[in-house]
Amino acid sequence: QVRLVESGGGLVQPGGSLRLSCAASGFIFSGYFMNWYRQAPGKERELVATITSAGSTNYADSVKGRFTISKDNAKNTMYLQMNSLKPEDTAVYYCNATSPIGFRFWGQGTQVTVSS
C-alpha cells in the first residue's frame, strides 16, 4: 500500500523558515520523481518543486532561491526547506510521487501559514 505522509507545517512569521518532510512507503522511492505542490485558498494546486530519480531539481519561479528540495533514498523521505517565507507562501503543501510511466500518488497535505 502506497503511503505519503507530510509533516513539518505550521505557523511562521514572514522571513522565517520551515522544513517539510514527506515519508514514503509502499513503492520504490528511488525510482520515482518526487514533487511538492501547494494549494492556497481559492487557487489551483501548483507545482512548487521537483526532484528526479537522479537527483536533479527544478523550482517554480516564485520560490527559486528560497526553497530547496532534497531526498534521502535510504530513509524514503523527501524534504522541502523553505526560507525567507512570505505571506503568499501560505497554502496546504502536498507531497506527490510520480512513476516513470505516470502513476501518481498524493499525501494528505500539511498546512503552512505565514503571518505576523
Coordinates of C-alpha atoms in Angstrom, one line a residue:
Q1 CA 0.0 0.0 0.0
V2 CA 1.4 3.4 -1.1
R3 CA 1.6 6.0 1.7
L4 CA 2.9 9.5 1.6
V5 CA 2.9 11.3 4.9
E6 CA 3.8 15.0 5.1
S7 CA 4.9 16.7 8.3
G8 CA 6.5 19.9 9.4
G9 CA 3.9 22.5 8.6
G10 CA 2.8 25.2 10.9
L11 CA 2.6 28.9 11.6
V12 CA 5.6 31.1 10.9
Q13 CA 6.3 34.8 10.7
P14 CA 7.3 36.4 7.4
G15 CA 11.0 35.9 6.8
G16 CA 11.0 32.7 8.8
S17 CA 11.8 29.1 7.8
L18 CA 10.2 25.7 7.9
R19 CA 11.2 22.3 6.8
L20 CA 8.6 19.9 5.4
S21 CA 9.1 16.2 5.3
C22 CA 7.4 13.5 3.2
A23 CA 7.8 10.0 4.4
A24 CA 7.1 7.4 1.7
S25 CA 6.3 3.7 1.8
G26 CA 4.9 1.0 -0.5
F27 CA 6.8 1.8 -3.6
I28 CA 10.3 2.1 -5.0
F29 CA 11.0 5.6 -3.8
S30 CA 14.3 6.0 -5.5
G31 CA 12.8 5.3 -8.9
Y32 CA 10.1 8.0 -8.8
F33 CA 10.0 11.7 -9.5
M34 CA 9.1 13.4 -6.2
N35 CA 7.3 16.7 -6.1
W36 CA 6.0 19.3 -3.8
Y37 CA 2.7 21.0 -4.7
R38 CA 0.8 23.6 -2.9
Q39 CA -2.8 25.0 -2.9
A40 CA -3.8 28.3 -1.5
P41 CA -7.4 29.1 -0.7
G42 CA -9.4 29.8 -3.9
K43 CA -6.4 28.9 -6.1
E44 CA -5.5 25.9 -8.2
R45 CA -2.9 23.5 -7.0
E46 CA 0.5 24.5 -8.3
L47 CA 3.9 22.7 -8.6
V48 CA 6.5 24.1 -6.3
A49 CA 9.5 21.9 -6.7
T50 CA 10.6 18.6 -8.3
I51 CA 13.4 16.2 -7.7
T52 CA 14.0 13.5 -10.2
S53 CA 15.1 9.9 -9.5
A54 CA 18.6 11.0 -10.5
G55 CA 18.5 13.9 -8.1
S56 CA 18.0 16.8 -10.5
T57 CA 15.9 19.6 -9.2
N58 CA 13.5 22.2 -10.6
Y59 CA 11.6 25.0 -8.9
A60 CA 8.7 27.3 -9.6
D61 CA 9.9 30.9 -10.3
S62 CA 8.1 32.1 -7.2
V63 CA 10.3 30.0 -4.8
K64 CA 13.6 29.9 -6.6
G65 CA 16.4 30.9 -4.3
R66 CA 14.3 30.5 -1.2
F67 CA 13.2 26.8 -1.2
T68 CA 15.3 23.7 -1.5
I69 CA 14.0 20.2 -2.3
S70 CA 16.0 17.2 -1.3
K71 CA 15.6 13.5 -0.6
D72 CA 17.2 10.7 1.3
N73 CA 16.7 7.4 -0.6
A74 CA 17.9 5.4 2.4
K75 CA 15.1 6.9 4.5
N76 CA 12.5 7.0 1.8
T77 CA 12.0 10.6 2.7
M78 CA 11.7 13.9 0.8
Y79 CA 12.2 17.3 2.2
L80 CA 11.4 20.9 1.4
Q81 CA 13.5 23.5 3.2
M82 CA 11.6 26.8 3.0
N83 CA 13.5 30.0 3.9
S84 CA 12.5 33.7 3.7
L85 CA 8.9 32.8 3.8
K86 CA 6.3 35.2 2.6
P87 CA 2.6 35.5 3.3
E88 CA 1.9 34.4 -0.3
D89 CA 3.6 31.1 0.5
T90 CA 0.6 30.3 2.8
A91 CA -1.0 27.1 1.4
V92 CA -1.6 23.4 2.0
Y93 CA 1.6 21.7 0.8
Y94 CA 1.2 18.3 -0.8
C95 CA 3.8 15.6 -1.4
N96 CA 3.5 13.8 -4.8
A97 CA 5.2 10.8 -6.2
T98 CA 5.1 10.2 -10.0
S99 CA 6.3 7.0 -11.6
P100 CA 8.2 6.8 -14.9
I101 CA 5.0 5.6 -16.5
G102 CA 2.8 8.2 -15.0
F103 CA 1.3 6.7 -11.9
R104 CA 0.7 9.5 -9.3
F105 CA 0.3 9.3 -5.6
W106 CA -0.5 12.0 -3.1
G107 CA -0.1 12.7 0.5
Q108 CA -2.8 14.3 2.7
G109 CA -1.2 17.7 2.9
T110 CA 0.3 19.9 5.6
Q111 CA -0.8 23.5 6.3
V112 CA 1.8 26.2 6.1
T113 CA 0.7 29.7 7.3
V114 CA 3.0 32.7 7.0
S115 CA 1.6 35.5 9.1
S116 CA 2.7 38.1 11.7

